[in-house]
Tab-separated table of C-alpha atoms in Angstrom:
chain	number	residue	atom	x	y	z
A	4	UNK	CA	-20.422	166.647	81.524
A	5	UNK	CA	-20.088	163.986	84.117
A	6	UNK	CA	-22.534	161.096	84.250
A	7	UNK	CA	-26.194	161.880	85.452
A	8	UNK	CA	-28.038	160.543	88.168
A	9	UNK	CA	-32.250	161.046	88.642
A	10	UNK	CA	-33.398	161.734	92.060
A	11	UNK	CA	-36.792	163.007	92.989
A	12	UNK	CA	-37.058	163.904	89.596
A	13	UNK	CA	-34.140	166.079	89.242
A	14	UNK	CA	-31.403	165.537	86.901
A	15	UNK	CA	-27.934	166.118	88.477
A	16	UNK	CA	-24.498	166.570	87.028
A	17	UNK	CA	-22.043	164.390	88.708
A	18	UNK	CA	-18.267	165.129	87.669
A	19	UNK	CA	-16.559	162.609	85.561
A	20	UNK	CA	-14.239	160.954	88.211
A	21	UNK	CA	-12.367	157.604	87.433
A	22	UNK	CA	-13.540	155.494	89.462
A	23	UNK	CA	-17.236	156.953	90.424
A	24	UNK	CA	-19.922	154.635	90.373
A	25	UNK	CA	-23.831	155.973	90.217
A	26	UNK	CA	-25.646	154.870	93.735
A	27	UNK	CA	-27.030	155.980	97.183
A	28	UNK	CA	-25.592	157.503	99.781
A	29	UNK	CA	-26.424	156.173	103.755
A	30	UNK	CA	-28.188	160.006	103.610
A	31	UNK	CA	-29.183	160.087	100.320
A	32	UNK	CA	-28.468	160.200	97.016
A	33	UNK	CA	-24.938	160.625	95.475
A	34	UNK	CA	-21.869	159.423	93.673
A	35	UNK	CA	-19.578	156.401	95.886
A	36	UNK	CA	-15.942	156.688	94.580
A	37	UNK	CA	-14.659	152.948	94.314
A	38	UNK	CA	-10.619	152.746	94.209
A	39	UNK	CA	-8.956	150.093	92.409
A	40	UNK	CA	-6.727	147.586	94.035
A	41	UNK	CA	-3.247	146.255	92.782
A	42	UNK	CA	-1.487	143.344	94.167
A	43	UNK	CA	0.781	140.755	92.749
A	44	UNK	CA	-0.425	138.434	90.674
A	45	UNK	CA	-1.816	135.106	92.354
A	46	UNK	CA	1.350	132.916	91.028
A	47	UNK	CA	4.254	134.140	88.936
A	48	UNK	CA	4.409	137.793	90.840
A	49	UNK	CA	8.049	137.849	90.641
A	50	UNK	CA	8.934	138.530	93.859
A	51	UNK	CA	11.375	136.358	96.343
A	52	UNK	CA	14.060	135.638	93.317
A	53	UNK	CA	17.732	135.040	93.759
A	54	UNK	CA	19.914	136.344	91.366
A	55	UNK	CA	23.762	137.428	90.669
A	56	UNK	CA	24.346	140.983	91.645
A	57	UNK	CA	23.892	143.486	88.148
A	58	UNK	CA	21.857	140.384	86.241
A	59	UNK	CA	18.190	140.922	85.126
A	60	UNK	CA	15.945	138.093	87.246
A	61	UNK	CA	14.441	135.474	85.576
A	62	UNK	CA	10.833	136.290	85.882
A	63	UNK	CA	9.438	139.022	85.437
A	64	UNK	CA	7.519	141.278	88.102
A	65	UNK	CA	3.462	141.210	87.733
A	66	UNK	CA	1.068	142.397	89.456
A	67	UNK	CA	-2.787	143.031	88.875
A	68	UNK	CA	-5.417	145.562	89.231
A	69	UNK	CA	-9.402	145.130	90.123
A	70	UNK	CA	-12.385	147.078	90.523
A	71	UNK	CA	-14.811	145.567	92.716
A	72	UNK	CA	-12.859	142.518	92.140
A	73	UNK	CA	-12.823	143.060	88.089
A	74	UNK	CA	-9.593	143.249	86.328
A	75	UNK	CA	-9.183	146.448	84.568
A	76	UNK	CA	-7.298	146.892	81.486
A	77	UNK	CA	-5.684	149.945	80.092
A	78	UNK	CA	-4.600	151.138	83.715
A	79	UNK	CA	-1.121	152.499	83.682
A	80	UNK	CA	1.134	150.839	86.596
A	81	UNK	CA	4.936	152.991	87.134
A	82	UNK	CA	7.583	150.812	88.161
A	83	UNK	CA	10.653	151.702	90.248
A	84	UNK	CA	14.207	150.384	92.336
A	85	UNK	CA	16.234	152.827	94.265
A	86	UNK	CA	18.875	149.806	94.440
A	87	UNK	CA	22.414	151.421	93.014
A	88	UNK	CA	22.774	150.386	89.462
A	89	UNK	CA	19.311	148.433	89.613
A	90	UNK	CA	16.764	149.076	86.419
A	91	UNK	CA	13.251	148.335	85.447
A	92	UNK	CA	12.254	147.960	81.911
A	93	UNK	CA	9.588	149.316	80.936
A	94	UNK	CA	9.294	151.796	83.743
A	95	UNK	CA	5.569	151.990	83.162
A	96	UNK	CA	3.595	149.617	81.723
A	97	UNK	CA	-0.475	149.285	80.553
A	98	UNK	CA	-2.790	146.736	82.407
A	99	UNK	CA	-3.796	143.803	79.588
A	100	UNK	CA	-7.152	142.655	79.489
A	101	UNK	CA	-6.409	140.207	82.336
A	102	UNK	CA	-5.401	143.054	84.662
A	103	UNK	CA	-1.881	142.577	84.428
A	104	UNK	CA	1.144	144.876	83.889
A	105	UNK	CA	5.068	143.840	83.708
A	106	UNK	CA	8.262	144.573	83.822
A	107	UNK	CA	11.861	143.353	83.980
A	108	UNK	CA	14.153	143.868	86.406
A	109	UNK	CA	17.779	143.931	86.700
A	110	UNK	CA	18.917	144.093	90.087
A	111	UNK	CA	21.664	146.401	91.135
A	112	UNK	CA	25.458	146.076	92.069
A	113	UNK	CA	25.046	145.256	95.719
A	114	UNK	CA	24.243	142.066	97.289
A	115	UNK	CA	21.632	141.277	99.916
A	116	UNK	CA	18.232	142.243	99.633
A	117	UNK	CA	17.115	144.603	97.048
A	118	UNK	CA	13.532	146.387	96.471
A	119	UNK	CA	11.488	147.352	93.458
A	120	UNK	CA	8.087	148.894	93.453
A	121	UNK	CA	4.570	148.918	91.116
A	122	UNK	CA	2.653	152.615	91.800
A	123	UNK	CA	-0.623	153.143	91.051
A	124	UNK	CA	-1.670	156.205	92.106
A	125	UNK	CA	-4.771	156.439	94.526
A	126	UNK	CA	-5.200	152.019	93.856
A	127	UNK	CA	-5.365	150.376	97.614
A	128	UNK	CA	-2.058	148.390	98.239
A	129	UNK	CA	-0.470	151.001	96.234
A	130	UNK	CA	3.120	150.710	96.268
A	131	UNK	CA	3.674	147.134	95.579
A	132	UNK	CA	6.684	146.093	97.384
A	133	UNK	CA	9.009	143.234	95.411
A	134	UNK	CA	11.815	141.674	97.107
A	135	UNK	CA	14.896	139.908	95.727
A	136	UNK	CA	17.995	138.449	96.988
A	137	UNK	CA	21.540	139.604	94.698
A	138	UNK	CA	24.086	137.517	95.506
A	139	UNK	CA	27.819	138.496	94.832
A	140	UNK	CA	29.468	137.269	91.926
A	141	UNK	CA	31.242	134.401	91.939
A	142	UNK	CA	34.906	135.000	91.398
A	143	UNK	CA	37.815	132.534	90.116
A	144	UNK	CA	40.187	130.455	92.277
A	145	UNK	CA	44.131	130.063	91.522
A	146	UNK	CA	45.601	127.367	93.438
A	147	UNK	CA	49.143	125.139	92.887
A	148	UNK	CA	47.999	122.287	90.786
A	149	UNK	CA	47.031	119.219	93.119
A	150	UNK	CA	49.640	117.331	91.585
A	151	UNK	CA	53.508	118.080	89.755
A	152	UNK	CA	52.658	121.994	90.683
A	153	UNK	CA	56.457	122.791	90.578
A	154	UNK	CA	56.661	123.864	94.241
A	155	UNK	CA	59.776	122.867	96.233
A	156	UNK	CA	62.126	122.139	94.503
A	157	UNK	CA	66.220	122.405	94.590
A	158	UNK	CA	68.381	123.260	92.126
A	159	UNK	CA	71.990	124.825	91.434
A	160	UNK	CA	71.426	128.924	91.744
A	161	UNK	CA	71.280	130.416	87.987
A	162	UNK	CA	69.847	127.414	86.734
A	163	UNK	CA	66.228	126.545	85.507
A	164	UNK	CA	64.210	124.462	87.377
A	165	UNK	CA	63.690	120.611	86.063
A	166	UNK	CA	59.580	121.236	86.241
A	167	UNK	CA	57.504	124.120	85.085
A	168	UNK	CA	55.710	125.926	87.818
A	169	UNK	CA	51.827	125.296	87.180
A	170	UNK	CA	49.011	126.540	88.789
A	171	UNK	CA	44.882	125.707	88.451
A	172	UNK	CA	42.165	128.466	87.618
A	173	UNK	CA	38.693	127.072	88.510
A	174	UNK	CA	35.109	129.291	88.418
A	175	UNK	CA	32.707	127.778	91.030
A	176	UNK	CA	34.275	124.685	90.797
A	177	UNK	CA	34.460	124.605	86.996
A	178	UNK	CA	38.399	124.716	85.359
A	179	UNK	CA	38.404	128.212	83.156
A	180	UNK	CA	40.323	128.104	79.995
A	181	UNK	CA	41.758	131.134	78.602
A	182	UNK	CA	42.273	133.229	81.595
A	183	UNK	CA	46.169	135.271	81.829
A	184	UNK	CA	47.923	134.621	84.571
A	185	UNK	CA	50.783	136.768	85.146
A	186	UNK	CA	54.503	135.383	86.796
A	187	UNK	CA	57.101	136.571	88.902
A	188	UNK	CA	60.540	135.287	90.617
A	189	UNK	CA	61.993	137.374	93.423
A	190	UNK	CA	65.732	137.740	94.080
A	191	UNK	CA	68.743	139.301	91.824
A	192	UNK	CA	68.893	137.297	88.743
A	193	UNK	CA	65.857	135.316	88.952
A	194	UNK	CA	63.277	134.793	86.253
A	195	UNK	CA	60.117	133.210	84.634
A	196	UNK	CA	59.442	132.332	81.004
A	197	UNK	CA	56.964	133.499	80.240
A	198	UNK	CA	55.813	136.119	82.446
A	199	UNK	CA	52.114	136.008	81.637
A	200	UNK	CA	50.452	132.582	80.429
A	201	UNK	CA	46.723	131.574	79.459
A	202	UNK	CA	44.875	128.571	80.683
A	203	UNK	CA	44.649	125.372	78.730
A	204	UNK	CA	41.285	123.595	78.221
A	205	UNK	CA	41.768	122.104	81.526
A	206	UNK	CA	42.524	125.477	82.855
A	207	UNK	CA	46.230	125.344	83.652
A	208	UNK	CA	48.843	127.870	83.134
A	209	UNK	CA	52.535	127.600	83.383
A	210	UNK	CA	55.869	129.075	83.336
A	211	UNK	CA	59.509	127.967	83.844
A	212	UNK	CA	61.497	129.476	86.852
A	213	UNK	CA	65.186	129.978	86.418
A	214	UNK	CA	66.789	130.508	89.867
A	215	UNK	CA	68.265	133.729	91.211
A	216	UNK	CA	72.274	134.563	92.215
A	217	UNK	CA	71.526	133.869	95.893
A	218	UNK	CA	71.584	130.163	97.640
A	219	UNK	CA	69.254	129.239	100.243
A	220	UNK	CA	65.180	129.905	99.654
A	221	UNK	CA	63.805	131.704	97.144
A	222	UNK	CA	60.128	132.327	95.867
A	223	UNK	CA	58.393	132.905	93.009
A	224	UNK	CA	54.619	133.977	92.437
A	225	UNK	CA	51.448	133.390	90.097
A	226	UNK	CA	48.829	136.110	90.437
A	227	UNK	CA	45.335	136.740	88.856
A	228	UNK	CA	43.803	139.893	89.756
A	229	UNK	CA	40.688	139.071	91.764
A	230	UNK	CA	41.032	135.493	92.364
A	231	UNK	CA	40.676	133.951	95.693
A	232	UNK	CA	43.862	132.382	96.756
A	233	UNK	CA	46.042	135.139	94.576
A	234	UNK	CA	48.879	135.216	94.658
A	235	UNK	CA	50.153	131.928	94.553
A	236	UNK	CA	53.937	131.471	96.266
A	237	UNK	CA	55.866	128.891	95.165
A	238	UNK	CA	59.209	128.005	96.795
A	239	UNK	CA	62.343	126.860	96.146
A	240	UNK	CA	66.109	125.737	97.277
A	241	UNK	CA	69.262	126.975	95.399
A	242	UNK	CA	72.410	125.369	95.898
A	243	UNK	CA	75.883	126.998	95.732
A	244	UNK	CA	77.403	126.218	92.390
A	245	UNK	CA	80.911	124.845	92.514
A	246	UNK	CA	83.465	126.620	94.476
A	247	UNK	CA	86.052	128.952	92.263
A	248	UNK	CA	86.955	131.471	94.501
A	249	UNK	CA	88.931	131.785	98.115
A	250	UNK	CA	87.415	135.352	100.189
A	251	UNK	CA	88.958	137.155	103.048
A	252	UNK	CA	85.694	137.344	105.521
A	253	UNK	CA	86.816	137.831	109.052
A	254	UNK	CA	89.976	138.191	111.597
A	255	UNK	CA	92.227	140.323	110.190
A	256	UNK	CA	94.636	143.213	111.355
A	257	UNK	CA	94.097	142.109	114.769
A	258	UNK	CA	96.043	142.942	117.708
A	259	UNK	CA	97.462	140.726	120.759
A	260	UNK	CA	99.510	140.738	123.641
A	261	UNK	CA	102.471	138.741	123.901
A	262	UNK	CA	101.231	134.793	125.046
A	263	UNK	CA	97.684	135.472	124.613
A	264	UNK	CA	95.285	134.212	121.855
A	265	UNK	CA	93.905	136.836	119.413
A	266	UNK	CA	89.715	137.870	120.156
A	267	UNK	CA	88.969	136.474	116.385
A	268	UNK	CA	89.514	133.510	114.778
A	269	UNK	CA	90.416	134.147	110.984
A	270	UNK	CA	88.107	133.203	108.612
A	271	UNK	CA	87.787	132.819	104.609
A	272	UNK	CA	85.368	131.915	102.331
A	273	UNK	CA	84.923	129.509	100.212
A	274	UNK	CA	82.723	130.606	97.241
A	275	UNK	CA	81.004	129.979	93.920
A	276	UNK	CA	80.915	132.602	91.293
A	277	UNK	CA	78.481	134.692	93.219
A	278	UNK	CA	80.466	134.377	96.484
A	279	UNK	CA	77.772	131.390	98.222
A	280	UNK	CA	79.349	129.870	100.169
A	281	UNK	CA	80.347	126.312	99.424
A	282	UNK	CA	80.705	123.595	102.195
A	283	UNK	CA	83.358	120.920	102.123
A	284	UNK	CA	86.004	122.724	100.628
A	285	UNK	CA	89.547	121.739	102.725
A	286	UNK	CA	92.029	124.833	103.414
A	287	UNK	CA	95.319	125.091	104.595
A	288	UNK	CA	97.053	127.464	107.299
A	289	UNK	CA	100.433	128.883	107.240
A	290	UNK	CA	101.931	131.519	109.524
A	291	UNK	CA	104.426	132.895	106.815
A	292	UNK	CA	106.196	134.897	109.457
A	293	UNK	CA	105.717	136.542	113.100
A	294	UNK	CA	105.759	135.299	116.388
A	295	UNK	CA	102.191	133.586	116.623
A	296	UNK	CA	100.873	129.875	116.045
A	297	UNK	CA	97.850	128.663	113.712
A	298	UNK	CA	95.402	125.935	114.574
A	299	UNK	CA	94.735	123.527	112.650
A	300	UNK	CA	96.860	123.576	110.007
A	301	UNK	CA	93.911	122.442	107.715
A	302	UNK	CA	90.170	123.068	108.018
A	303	UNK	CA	86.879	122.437	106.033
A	304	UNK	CA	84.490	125.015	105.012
A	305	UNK	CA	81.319	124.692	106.656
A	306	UNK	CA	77.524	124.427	105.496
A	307	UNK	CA	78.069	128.552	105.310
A	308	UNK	CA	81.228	128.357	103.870
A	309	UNK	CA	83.568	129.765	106.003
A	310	UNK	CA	86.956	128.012	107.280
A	311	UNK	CA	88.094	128.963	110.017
A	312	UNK	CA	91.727	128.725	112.375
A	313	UNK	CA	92.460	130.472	115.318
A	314	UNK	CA	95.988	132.649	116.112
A	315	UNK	CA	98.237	132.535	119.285
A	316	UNK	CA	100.765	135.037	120.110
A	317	UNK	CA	104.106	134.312	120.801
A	318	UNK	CA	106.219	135.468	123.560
A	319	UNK	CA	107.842	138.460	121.618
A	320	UNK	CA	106.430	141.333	120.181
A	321	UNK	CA	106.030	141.575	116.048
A	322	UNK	CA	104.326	142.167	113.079
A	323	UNK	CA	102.502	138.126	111.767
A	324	UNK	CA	101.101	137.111	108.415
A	325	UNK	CA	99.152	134.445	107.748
A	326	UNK	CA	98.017	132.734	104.912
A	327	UNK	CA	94.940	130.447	104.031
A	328	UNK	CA	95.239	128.293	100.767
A	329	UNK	CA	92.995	126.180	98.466
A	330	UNK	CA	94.039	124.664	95.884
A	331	UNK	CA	93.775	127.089	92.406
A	332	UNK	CA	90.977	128.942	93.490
A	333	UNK	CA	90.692	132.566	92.116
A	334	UNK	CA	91.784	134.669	95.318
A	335	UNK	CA	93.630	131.994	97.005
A	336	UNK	CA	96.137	132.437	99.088
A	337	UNK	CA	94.478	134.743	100.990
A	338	UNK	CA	97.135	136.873	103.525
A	339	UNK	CA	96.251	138.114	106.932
A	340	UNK	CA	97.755	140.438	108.961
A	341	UNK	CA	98.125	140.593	112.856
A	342	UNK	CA	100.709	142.480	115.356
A	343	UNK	CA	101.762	141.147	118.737
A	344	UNK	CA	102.361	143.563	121.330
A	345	UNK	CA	103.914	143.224	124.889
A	346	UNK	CA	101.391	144.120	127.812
A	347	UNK	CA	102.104	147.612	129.390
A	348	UNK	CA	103.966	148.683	132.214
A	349	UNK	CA	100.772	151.018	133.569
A	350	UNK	CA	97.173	150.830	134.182
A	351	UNK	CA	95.051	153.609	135.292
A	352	UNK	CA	91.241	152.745	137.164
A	353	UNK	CA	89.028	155.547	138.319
A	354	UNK	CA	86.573	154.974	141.388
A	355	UNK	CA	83.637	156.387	141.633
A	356	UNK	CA	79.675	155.897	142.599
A	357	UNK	CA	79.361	153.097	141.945
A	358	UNK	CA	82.349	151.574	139.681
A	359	UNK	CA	85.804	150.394	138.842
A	360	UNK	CA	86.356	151.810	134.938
A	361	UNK	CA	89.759	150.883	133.078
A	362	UNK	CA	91.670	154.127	131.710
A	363	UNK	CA	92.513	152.498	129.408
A	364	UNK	CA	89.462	150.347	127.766
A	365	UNK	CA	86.471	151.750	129.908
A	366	UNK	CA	85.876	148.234	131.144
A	367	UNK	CA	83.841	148.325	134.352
A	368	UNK	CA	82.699	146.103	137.042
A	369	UNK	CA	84.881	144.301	136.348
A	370	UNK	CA	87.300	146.729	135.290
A	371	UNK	CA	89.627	144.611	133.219
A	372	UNK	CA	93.163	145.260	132.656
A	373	UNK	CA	96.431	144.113	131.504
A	374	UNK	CA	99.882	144.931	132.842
A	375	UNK	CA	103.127	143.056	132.233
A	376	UNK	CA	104.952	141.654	135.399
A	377	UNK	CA	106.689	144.439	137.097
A	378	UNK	CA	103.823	147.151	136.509
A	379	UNK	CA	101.932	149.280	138.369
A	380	UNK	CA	98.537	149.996	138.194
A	381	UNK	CA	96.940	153.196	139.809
A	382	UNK	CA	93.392	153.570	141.604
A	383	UNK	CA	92.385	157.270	141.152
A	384	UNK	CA	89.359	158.214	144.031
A	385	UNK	CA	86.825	160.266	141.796
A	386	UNK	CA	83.720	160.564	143.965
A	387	UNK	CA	82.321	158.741	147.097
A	388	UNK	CA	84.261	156.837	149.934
A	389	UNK	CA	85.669	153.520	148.449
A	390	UNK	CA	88.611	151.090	148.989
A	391	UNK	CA	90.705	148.576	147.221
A	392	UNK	CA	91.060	144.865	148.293
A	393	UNK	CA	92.236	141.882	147.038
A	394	UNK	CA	89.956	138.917	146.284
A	395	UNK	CA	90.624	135.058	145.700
A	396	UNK	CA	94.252	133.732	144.861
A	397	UNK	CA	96.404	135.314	143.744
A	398	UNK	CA	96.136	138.041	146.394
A	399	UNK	CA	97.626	141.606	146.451
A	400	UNK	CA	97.745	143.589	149.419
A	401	UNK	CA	94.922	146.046	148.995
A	402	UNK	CA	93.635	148.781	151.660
A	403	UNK	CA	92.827	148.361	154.728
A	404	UNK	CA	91.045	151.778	154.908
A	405	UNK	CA	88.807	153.305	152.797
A	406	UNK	CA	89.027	156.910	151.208
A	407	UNK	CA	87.607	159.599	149.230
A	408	UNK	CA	90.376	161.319	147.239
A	409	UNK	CA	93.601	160.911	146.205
A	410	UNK	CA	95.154	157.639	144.891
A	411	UNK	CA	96.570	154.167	145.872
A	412	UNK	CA	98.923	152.282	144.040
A	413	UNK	CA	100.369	148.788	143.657
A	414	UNK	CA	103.291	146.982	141.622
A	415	UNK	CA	102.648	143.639	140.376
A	416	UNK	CA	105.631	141.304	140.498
A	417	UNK	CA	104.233	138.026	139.340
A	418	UNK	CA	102.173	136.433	136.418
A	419	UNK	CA	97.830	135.829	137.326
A	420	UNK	CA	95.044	137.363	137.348
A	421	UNK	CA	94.458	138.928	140.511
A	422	UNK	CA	90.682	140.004	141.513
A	423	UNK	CA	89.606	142.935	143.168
A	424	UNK	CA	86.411	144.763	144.775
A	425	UNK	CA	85.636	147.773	146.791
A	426	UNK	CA	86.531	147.471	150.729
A	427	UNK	CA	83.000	149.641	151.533
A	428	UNK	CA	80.772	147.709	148.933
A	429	UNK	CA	82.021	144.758	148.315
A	430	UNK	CA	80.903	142.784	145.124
A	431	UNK	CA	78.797	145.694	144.180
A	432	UNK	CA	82.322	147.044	142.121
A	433	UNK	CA	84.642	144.885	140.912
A	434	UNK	CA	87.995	144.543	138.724
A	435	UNK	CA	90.768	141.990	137.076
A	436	UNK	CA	94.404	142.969	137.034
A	437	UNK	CA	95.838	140.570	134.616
A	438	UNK	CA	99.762	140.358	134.999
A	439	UNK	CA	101.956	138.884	132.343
């Protein structure tokens, strides 16, 4: 039975409702329903808080309830966050006799703003709305040490570097001890010992770097998964070690006409026991036999290196060898082989739209070839109207009219190189009859 109310001398059942109050009506008698109110507490609500993301906030969330602006105690409040990974604890929680109900909140996994709620179902300001920031976590720093890090230095390849490579972990601002740090040297041979290190108390970890096979720069790497600034490069210059073996590198079994130098100057290397080269390292020509000259006699390896002499052919054809010495080096002498061949008698170029092309080497514009003195070189007419004639000194006698077919021919006498272009186009095709 609900509570009674007397009116005109009639008793009447009102129904037990939660918050009904016994009064008049503006028409007449009857029960007013009075809802409760919850709001956050006057100070120490809870809400506005900064916090790392997944970490429960310092204070916890409050709010309280009233009836007609009296606290109410034993009123059940629900709590709530939809945030991912977010949690309230309790999740509902009974008013005290101040009017207040709390929980704890643990905000979730992303930063920026996140929301939690109090619900009191059919209270005005029902859902109470909490706000918090969640800031991302802070997250270590690896950087070189600010001083004797171990970066840049030079050393002999193979060989360990004079100072450990060292690098700094910090955690907003604050040196971490204990943290792994994992190591790594790039290039064929190179190392670190040891390839993971901890922190010290003043949160530096190190590792010695023995140098790869390979001179020039090389790099090695500290890495912690995570960190800003990983990884960490670190670099380095190896030097050759000391020379101990002579290499054939460039120039050989070349071929030249008689008088003429070769393309290719021969070249050898000068090498440590992985084949860097090593500068400053004197060798010595020789042609053993042949008809061809050397020049110079002697010549230094440079920074790559290489030594290097160029060959001449004689004036007869033949088979040359060549060797390059130094000292007792492993390899050394090293023997090249050449030929020296007389220039030929023919030479075939084909005209066409719009081009001079050697027969024999597919050179075009210029079409360069080589005849000895004596020989003939044929113009074959392929496609278009064209003409041969002589340019600069020495001349030949060319054509003096142009033509679409056939051929034209000319025997050179005498030594030069005699230029050539087309009678109907002019520089547009060109070619070089060089006569030996």
């Amino acid at each position: 039975m609900g509570v009674k109310s007397v009116r005109a001398g009639i008793v009447v059942a009102v129904a037990a409702v939660p918050w009904a109050v016994a009064g008049c009506g503006s028409s007449g008698g009857g029960t007013n329903v009075v809802a409760p109110v919850i709001a956050e507490t006057a100070t120490s609500s809870g809400d506005g808080q900064t916090a790392q993301i997944g970490t429960l906030l310092a204070g916890a969330l409050r709010v309280v309830v009233t009836l007609s602006g009296a606290p109410q105690q034993g009123t059940t409040v629900t709590w709530g966050t939809s945030a991912t990974g977010a949690s309230v604890n309790p999740t509902s929680s009974v008013t005290d006799a101040g009017g207040v109900a709390t929980t704890a909140w643990t905000l979730g996994s992303a930063a920026g703003t996140q929301h939690a709620t109090a619900t009191l179902a059919g209270a005005t300001g029902s859902p109470v709305t909490f706000s918090a920031t969640a800031t991302a976590a802070p997250v270590p720093v690896i950087a070189m040490t600010p001083t004797a890090s171990g970066n840049g230095q030079t050393a002999t390849v193979a060989t360990a570097l004079a100072n450990p490579l060292r690098v700094l972990v910090t955690l907003s601002g604050a040196v971490q001890q204990g943290v792994t740090v994992g190591w790594a040297a790039v290039g064929t041979g190179a190392s670190v010992n040891p390839t993971t290190s901890m922190t010290d108390a003043t949160g530096i970890a190190t590792t010695t770097w023995t140098l790869g096979h390979v001179s020039g720069a090389q790099s090695a790497t500290a890495t912690l998964a995570g960190a800003t600034g990983s990884p960490v490069t670190f670099a380095a210059t190896a030097t050759p070690g000391a020379a101990t073996q002579l290499l054939l590198s460039s120039g050989n079994n070349q071929s030249a006409l008689v008088n003429r130098a070769f393309a290719n100057a021969l070249a050898v290397l000068v090498g440590d026991q992985f084949a860097n080269g090593v500068p400053g390292d004197s060798v010595s020509w020789l042609v053993t036999s042949g008809p061809a000259t050397i020049s110079p006699a002697k010549s230094a390896s440079n920074a790559a290196g290489l030594a290097q002499a160029s060959l001449t052919a004689g004036a007869t054809a033949g088979s040359v060898t060549v060797t390059a010495t130094s000292g007792t080096l492993t390899g050394s002498p090293v023997t090249f082989n050449a030929t020296v061949t007389t220039a030929p008698t023919t030479a075939s170029v084909d005209i066409g739209n719009f081009f001079f092309k050697s027969g024999r080497n597919n050179s075009s514009n210029p079409a360069v070839d080589t005849i000895a003195a004596g020989g003939t070189v044929t113009w074959n007419f392929t496609g278009g109207t064209h003409g041969v004639q002589s340019t600069g000194t020495p001349s030949f006698t060319g054509q003096s009219t142009a033509q679409s077919t056939g051929t034209f021919t000319f025997t050179f006498t005498s030594a030069g190189s005699y230029s050539y272009d087309c009678l109907v186009h002019g520089t547009l095709m060109t070619g070089i009859i060089v006569v030996q």
